Coordinates of C-alpha atoms in Angstrom, one line a residue:
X26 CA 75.9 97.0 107.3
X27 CA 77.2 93.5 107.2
X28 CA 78.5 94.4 111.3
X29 CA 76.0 91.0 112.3
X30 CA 77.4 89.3 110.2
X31 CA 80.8 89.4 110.3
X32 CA 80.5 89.4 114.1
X33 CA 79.3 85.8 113.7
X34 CA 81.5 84.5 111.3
X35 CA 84.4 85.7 113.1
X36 CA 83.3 84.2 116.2
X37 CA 82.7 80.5 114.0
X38 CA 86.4 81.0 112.4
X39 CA 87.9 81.5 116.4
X40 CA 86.7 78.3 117.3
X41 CA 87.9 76.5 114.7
X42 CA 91.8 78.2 115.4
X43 CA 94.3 75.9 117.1
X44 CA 92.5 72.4 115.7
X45 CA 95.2 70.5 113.6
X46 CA 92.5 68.3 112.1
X47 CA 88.9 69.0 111.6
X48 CA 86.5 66.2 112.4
X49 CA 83.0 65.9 111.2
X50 CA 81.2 67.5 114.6
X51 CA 83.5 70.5 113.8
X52 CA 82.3 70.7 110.1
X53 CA 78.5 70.3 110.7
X54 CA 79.2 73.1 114.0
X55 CA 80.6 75.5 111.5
X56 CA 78.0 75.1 108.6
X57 CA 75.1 75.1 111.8
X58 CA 77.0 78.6 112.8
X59 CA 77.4 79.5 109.1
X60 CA 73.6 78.9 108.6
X61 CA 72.3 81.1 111.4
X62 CA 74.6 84.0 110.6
X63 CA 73.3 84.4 107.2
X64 CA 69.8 83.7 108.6
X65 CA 70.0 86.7 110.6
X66 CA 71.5 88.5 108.1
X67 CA 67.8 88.4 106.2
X68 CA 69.8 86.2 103.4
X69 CA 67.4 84.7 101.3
X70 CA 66.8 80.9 102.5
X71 CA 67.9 79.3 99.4
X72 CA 71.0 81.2 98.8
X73 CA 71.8 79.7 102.4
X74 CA 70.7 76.7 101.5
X75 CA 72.8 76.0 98.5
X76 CA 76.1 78.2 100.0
X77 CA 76.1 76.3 103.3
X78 CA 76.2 72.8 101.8
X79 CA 78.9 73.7 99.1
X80 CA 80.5 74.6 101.9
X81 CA 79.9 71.3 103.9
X82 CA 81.0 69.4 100.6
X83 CA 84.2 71.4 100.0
X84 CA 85.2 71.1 104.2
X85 CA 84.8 67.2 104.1
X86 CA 87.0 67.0 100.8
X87 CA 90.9 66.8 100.6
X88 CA 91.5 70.7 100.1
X89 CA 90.9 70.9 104.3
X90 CA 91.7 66.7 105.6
X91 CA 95.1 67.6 104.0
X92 CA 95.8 70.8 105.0
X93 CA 98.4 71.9 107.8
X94 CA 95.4 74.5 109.0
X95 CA 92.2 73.1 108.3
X96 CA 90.8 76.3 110.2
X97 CA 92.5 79.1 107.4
X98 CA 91.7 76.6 104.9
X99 CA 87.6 77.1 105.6
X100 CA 88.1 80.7 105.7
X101 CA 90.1 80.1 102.2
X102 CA 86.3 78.4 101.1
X103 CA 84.1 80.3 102.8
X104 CA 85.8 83.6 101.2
X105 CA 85.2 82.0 97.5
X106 CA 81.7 80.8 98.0
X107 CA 81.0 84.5 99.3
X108 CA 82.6 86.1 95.9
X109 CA 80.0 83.1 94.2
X110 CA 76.7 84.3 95.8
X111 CA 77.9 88.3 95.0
X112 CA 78.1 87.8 91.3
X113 CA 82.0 86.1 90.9
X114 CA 83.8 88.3 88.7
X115 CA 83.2 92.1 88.5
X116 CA 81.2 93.2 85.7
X117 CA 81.6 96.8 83.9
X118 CA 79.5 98.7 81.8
X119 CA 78.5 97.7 78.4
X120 CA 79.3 100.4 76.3
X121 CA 77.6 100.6 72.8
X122 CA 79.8 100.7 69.4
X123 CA 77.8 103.6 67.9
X124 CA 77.4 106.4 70.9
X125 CA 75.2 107.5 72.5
X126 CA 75.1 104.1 75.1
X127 CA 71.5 104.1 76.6
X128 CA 71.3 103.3 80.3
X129 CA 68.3 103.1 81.9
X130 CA 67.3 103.0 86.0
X131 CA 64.5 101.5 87.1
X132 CA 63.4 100.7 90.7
X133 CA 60.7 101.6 93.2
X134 CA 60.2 104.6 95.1
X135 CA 62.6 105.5 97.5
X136 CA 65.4 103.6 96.1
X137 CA 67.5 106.8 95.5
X138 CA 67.4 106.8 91.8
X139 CA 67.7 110.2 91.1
X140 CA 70.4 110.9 93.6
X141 CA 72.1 107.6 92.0
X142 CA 71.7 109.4 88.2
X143 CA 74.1 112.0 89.4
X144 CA 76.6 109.9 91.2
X145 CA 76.7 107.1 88.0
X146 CA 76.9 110.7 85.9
X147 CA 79.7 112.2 87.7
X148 CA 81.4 108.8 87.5
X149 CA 81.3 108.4 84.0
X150 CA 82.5 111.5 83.8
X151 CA 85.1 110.6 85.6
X152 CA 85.9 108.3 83.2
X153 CA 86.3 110.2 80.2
X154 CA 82.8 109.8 79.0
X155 CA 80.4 113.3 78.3
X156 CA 77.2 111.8 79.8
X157 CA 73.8 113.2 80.0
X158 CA 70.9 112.7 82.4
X159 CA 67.1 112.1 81.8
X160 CA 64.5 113.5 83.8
X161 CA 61.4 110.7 82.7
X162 CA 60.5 110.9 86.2
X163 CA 57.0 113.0 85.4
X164 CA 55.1 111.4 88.4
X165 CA 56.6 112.2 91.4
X166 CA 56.7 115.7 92.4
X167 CA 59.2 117.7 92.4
X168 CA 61.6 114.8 90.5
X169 CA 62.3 116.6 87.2
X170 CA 63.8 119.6 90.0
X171 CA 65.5 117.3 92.1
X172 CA 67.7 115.8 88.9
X173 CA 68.8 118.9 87.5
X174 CA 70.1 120.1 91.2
X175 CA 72.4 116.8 91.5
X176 CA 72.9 117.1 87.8
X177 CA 74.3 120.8 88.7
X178 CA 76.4 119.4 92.0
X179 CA 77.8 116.9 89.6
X180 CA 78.8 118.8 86.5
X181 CA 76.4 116.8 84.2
X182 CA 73.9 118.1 81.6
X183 CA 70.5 117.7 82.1
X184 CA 67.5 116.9 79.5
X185 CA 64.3 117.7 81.2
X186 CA 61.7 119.3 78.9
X187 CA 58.9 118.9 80.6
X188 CA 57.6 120.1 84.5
X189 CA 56.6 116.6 85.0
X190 CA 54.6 116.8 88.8
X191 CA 52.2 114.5 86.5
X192 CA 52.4 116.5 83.3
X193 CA 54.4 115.2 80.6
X194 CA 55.2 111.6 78.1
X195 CA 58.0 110.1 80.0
X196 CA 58.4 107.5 76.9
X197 CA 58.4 110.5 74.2
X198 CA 60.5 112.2 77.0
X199 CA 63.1 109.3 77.0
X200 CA 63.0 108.9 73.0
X201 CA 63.8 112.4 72.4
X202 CA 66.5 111.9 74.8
X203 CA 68.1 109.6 72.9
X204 CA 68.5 111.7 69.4
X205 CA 69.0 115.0 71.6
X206 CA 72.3 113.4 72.7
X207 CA 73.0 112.4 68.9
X208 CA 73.1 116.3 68.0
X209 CA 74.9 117.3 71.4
X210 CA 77.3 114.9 70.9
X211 CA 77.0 113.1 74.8
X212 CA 77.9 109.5 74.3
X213 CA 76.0 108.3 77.4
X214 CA 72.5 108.9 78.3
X215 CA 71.3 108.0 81.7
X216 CA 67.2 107.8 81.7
X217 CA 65.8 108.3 85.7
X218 CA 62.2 106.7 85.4
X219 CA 59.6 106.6 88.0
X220 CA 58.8 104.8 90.9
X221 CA 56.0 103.4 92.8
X222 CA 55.8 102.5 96.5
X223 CA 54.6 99.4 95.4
X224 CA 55.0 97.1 92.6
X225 CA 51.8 97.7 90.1
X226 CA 51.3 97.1 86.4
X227 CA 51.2 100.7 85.5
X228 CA 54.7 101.1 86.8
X229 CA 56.0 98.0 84.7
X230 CA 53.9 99.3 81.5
X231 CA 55.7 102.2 82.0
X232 CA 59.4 101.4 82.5
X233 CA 58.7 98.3 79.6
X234 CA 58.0 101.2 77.4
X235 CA 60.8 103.3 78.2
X236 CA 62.8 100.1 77.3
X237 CA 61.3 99.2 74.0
X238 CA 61.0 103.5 72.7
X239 CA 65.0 103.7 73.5
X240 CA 66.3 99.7 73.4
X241 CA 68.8 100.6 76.1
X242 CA 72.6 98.9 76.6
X243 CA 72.1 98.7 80.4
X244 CA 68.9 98.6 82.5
X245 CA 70.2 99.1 85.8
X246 CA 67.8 97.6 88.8
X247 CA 68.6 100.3 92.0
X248 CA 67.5 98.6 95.2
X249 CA 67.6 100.1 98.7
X250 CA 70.2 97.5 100.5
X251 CA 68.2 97.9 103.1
X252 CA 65.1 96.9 102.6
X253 CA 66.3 92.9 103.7
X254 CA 64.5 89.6 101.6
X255 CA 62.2 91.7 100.1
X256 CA 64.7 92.9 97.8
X257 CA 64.7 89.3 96.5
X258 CA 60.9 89.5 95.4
X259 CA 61.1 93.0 94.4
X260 CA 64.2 92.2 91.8
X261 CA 62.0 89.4 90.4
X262 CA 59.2 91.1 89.9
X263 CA 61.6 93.9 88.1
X264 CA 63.4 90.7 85.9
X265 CA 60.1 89.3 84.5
X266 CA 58.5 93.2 83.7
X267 CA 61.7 94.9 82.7
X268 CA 64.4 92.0 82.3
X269 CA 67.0 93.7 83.8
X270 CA 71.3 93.4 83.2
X271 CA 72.5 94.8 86.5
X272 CA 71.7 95.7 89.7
X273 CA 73.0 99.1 91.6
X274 CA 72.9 98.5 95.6
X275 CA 71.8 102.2 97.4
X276 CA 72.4 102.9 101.1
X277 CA 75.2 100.5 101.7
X278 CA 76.6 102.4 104.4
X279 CA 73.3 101.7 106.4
X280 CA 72.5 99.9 109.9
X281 CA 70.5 97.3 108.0
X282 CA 71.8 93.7 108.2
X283 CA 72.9 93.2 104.7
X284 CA 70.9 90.4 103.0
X285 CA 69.9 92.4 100.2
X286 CA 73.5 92.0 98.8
X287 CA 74.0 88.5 99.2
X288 CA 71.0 87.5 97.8
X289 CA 69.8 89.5 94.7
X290 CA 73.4 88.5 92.4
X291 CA 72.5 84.6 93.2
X292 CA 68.8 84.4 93.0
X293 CA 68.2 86.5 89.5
X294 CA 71.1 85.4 87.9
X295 CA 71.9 89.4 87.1
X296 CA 75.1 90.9 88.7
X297 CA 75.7 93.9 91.1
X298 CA 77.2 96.2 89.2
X299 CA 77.4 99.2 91.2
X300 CA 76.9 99.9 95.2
X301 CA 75.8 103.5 96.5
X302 CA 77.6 103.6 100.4
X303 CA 77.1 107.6 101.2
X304 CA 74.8 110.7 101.1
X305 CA 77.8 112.7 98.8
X306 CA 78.0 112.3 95.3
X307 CA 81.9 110.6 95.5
X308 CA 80.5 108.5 97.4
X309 CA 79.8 105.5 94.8
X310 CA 81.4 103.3 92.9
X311 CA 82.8 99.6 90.9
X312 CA 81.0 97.0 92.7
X313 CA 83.8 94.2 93.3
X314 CA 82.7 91.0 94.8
X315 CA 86.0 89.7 96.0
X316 CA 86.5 92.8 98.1
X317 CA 83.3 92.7 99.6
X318 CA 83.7 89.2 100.3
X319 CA 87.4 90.2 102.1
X320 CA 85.3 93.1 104.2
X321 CA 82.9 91.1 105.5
X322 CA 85.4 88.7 106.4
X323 CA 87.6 91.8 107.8
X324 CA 90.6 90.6 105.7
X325 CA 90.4 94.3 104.9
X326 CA 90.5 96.3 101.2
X327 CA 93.2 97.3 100.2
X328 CA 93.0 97.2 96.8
X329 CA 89.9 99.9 96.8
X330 CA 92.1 102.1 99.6
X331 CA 95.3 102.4 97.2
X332 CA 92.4 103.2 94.1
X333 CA 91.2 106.2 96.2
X334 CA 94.7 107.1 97.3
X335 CA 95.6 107.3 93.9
X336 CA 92.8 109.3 93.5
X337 CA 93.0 111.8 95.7
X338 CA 96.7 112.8 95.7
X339 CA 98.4 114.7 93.7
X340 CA 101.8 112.8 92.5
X341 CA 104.0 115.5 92.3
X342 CA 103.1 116.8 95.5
X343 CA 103.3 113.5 97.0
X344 CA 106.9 113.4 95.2
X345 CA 108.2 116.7 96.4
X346 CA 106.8 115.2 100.0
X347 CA 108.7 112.1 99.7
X348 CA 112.0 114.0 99.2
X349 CA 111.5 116.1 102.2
X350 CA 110.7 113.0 104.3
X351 CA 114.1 111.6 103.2
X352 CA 115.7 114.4 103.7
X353 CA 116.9 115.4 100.2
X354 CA 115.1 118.7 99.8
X355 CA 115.0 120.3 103.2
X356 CA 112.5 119.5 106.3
X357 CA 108.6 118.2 106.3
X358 CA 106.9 121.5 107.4
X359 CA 103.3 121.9 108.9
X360 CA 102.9 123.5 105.2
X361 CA 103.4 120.1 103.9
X362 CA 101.6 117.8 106.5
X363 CA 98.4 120.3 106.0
X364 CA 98.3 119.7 102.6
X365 CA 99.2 115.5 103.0
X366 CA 95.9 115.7 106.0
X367 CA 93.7 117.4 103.5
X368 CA 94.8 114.8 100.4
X369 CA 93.6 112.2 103.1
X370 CA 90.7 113.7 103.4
X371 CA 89.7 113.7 99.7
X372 CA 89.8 109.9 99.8
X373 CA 86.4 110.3 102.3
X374 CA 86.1 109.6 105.6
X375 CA 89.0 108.4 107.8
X376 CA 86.5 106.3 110.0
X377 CA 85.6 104.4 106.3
X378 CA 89.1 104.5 105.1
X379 CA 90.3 102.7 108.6
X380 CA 87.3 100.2 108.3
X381 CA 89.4 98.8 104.8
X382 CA 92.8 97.6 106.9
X383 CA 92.6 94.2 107.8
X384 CA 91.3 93.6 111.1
X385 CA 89.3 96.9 111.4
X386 CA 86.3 94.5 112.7
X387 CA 87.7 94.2 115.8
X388 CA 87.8 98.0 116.3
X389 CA 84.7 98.4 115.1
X390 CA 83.3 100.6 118.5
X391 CA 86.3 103.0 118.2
X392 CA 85.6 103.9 114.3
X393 CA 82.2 104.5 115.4
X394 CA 83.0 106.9 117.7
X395 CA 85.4 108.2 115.6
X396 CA 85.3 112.4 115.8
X397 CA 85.7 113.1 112.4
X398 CA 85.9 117.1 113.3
X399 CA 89.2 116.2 115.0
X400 CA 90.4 117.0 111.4
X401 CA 89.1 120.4 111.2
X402 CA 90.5 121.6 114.5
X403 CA 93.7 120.7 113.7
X404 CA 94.0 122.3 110.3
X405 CA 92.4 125.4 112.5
X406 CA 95.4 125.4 114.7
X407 CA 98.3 125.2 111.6
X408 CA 96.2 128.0 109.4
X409 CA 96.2 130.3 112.9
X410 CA 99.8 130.3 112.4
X411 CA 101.8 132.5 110.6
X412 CA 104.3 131.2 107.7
X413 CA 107.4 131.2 109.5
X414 CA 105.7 129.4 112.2
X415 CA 104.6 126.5 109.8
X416 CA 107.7 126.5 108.2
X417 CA 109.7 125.9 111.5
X418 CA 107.6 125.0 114.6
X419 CA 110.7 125.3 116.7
X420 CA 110.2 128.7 116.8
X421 CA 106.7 128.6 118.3
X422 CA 107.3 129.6 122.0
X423 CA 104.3 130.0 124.3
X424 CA 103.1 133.4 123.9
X425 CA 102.8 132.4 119.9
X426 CA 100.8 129.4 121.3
X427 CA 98.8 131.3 123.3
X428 CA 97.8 133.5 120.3
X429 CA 98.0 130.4 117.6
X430 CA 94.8 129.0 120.4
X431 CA 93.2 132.0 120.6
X432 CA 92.9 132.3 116.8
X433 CA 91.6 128.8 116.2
X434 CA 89.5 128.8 119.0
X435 CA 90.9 125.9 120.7
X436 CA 93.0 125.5 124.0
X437 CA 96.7 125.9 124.2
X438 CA 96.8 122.3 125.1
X439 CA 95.6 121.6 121.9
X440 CA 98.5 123.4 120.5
X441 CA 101.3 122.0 122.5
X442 CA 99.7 118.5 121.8
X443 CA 100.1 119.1 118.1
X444 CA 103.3 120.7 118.1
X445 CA 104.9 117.9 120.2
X446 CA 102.9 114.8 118.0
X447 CA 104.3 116.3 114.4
X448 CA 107.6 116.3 115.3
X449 CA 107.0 112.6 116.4
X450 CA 105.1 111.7 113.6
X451 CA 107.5 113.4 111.3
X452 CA 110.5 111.3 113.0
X453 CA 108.4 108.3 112.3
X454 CA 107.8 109.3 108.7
X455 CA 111.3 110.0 107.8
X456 CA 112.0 106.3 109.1
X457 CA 109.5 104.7 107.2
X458 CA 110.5 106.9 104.1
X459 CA 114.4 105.4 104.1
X460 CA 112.5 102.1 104.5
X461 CA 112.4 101.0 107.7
X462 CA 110.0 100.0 110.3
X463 CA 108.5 102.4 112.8
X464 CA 111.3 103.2 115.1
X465 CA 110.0 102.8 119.5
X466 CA 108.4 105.6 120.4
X467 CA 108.6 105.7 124.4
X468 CA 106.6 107.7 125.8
X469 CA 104.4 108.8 122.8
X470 CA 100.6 110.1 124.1
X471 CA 97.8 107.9 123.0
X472 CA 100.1 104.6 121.9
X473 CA 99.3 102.1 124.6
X474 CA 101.8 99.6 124.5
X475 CA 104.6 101.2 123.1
X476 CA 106.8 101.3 126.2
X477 CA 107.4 104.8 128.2
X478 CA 110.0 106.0 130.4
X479 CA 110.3 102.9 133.1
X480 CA 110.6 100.6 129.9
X481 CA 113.2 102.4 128.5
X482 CA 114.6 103.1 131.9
X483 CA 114.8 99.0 131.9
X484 CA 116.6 98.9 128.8
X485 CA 119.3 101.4 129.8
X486 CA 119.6 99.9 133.0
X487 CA 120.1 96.2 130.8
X488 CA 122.7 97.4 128.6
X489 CA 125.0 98.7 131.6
X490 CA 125.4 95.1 133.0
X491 CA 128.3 93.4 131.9
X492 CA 131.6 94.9 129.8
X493 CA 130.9 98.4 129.7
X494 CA 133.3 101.5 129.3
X495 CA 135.6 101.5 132.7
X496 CA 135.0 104.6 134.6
X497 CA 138.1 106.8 135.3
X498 CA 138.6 107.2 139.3
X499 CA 139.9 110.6 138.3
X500 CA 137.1 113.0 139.1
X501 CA 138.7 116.2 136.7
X502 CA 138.5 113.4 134.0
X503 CA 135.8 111.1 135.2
X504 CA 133.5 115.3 134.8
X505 CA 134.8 115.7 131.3
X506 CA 134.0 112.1 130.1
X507 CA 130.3 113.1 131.2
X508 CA 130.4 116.0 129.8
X509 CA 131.5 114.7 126.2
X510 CA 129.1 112.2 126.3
X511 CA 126.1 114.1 127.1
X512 CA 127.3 116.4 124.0
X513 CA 126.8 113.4 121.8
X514 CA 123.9 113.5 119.7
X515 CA 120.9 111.1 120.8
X516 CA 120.6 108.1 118.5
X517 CA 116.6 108.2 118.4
X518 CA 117.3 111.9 116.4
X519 CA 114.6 113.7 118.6
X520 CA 117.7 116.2 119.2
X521 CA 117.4 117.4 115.5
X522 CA 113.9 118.8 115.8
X523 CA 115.1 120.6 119.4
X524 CA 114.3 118.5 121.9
X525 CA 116.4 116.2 124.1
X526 CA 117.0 112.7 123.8
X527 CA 114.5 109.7 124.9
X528 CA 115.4 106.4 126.4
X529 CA 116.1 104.1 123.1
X530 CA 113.2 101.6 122.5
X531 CA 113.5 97.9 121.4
X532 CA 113.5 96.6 117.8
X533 CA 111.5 98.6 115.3
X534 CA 107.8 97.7 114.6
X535 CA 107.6 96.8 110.8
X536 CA 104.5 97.8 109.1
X537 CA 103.1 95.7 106.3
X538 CA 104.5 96.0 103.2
X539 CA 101.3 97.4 101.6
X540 CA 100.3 100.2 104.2
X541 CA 104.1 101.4 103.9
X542 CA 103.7 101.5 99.6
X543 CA 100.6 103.5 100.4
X544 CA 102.8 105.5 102.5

């Protein structure tokens, strides 16, 4: 969503790298550059107003004159006045002291409000919490239908007495809601009320009444992050009929340009609360400004990445994998990296889950095109094989290949490719389990950069310059000194898993210190 924008900002921060000392012409081309990115974001124009000159104010004080990089310093204040405009600090739910908590949607048609009941219902369960949700939607057809199938998907009772299709009360609806949970003992009722295509009185009357019958905790404003600056109007049009206390942002993960989100926080004074960025029901959740601020300036997420790795892997598991990696409890099977791929997968897609490193901007084209079915073929190929096969692919010769493809449906090559990249990937893993960097992987398919054969050819032919081990003119002895040597075991450990040695890389590649604890 926020793709336009980021591209601009990132090309305004690249400019300013390599300056020692910012003058004013700098300062008034960044803000100019500043200004036009969040202009074609469809920004509101007085949120760009007021962000771009706190931003002119804070460039020309001492916090960037004095700085040894004025450039990282700008990013520093452009990062905080982004966190400003999307609500500062993250707000939670206000739960009430005597259950049930009332919260009510409201919103126009379209918004995804009734999709959105079960997502913030399955979250709340979640949580802890026994929630329950309301169908007061009586206008549009098929609503009252449409709620109790995502309330099913999501686990969550449903109160919907009446058809609706235009038959019901939605206010005695949403009142008898509210003492129905009392006796059932939910302690969180979620109301879905109706939309309009259009603001109109009737559909204020409406949702002003639902308010006063049930005097909810939370009125939650839900607002399609797509729809640009009229968001803007359509949230204060929502503030003065139903005084709303938050705002839920659907269809995040759209093409739209992203305005929407940087405008509504700072121009009603209300905070975004929640964001909606999928079709799936997991696919919502805590709206945090600082990370959305760090996304759109692809400094990356890792925060949110680690919450949904915690989420979606089992600790034990992950233990008993550890071990393995380190070699304390036998070897990393295809049995175990299955299981690790399909933890992965829980967190969402791997395309999204990429975007949150730092620096996934400039990738952007490649996690587009990302084949997420890429996945599914490759836990084809390890469940066509047969136990003893995942439990030591050594033993996988080429007629098993042959029938592991055939039973997968995919193309020996496939196979071979998979075979040979686990026992790479689990020689990287077992470095990065003892704690040290990625060790060079000559050679490896699909690593561009990583040096092959003729580099490691280079290296060999490097170290045999200068004192080396004198050769003996003998040729009985000078044979069985060759011979000894090559009997040696290789010191990049590709010998262990059955193969032969490779040419020895340079120094290891660290990873960063938080990818490796995700590790």
């Amino acid at each position: 969503m926020f793709d336009t924008l980021q591209n601009r900002l990132q090309t305004t921060f690249r400019n300013l790298r390599g300056k020692g000392k910012l003058s004013e012409a700098d300062i008034d081309a960044t803000a100019r550059e500043i200004r036009v990115a969040l202009l074609e974001a469809d920004v509101a124009l007085p949120v760009v107003k007021e962000f771009v000159a706190r931003v002119k104010d804070r460039a020309r004080g001492a916090e960037v004159s004095q700085a040894l990089n004025p450039a990282q310093q700008v990013i520093k204040i452009v990062n905080e006045e982004l966190v400003g405009i999307l609500g500062g600090e993250t707000r939670r739910l206000r739960l009430a002291k005597n259950p049930p908590t009332v919260i009510m949607l409201a919103g126009l048609q379209g918004a995804g409000k009734t999709t959105l009941a079960g997502k913030l219902g399955l979250f709340l369960k979640g949580q802890g919490h026994s929630p329950m949700l309301v169908a007061a939607d009586l206008q549009r057809p098929n609503a009252v239908n449409q709620l109790q199938v995502v309330g099913e998907r999501a686990g969550v009772d449903v109160y919907a007495p009446q058809p609706g299709n235009g038959v019901g009360d939605p206010v005695q609806v949403a009142r008898d809601a509210v003492a129905e949970a009392r006796k059932t003992l939910h302690d969180i009722v979620v109301i879905d009320t109706a939309g309009r295509l259009g603001i109109d009185e009737e559909l204020m009357k409406q949702a002003s009444d639902i308010r006063d019958a049930t005097d909810p905790d939370e009125v939650l404003f839900v607002v399609d992050a797509m729809i640009g600056q009229d968001a803007v109007r359509t949230a204060e049009a929502f503030l003065e009929g139903v005084d709303f206390t938050g705002v839920v942002l659907s269809k995040l993960d759209g093409d739209a340009r992203g305005g929407a989100a940087l405008s509504i926080a700072e121009m009603t004074g209300r905070p975004v609360m929640f964001a909606s960025n999928g079709e799936k029901l997991t696919d919502f959740d805590v709206f945090h400004p600082d990370r959305m601020a760090s996304r759109i300036l692809d400094l990356g997420d890792m925060l949110t990445l680690i919450e949904q790795a915690e989420k979606a892997f089992d600790v034990e598991q992950a233990q008993k994998a550890a071990e393995k990696l380190a070699g304390k409890s036998g070897d990393f099977t295809l049995d175990d990296f299955l299981q690790q791929m399909q933890a992965v997968r829980k967190m969402g897609s791997l395309s999204k889950i990429l975007g949150m490193l730092p620096g996934a901007g400039q990738i952007k084209d490649q996690l587009a095109n990302f084949d997420e079915r890429e996945i599914d073929r490759i836990q084809a190929i390890i469940q066509s094989m047969t136990p003893s096969e995942r439990q030591n692919p050594k033993i996988i010769d080429g007629s098993r290949r042959a029938r592991i493809s055939r039973g997968s449906g995919t193309q020996v090559s496939d196979v071979n490719q998979l075979v040979d990249r686990f026992f790479e990937a689990r020689k990287m893993m077992q470095q990065m389990a003892k704690g040290g960097g990625i060790p060079g992987m000559p050679g490896m398919p699909g690593m561009p950069g990583m040096g092959g054969k003729r580099a490691g050819a280079r290296q060999q032919a490097k170290k045999g310059k200068g004192k080396g081990r004198r050769v003996s003119g003998n040729p009985a002895k000078r044979a069985a000194a060759a011979q000894a040597e090559a009997a040696k075991p290789q010191a990049d450990g590709a010998s262990a898993f059955g193969f032969g040695g490779t040419p020895q890389a340079g120094e290891d590649i660290e990873i960063p210190k938080e990818i490796r604890d995700l590790f």
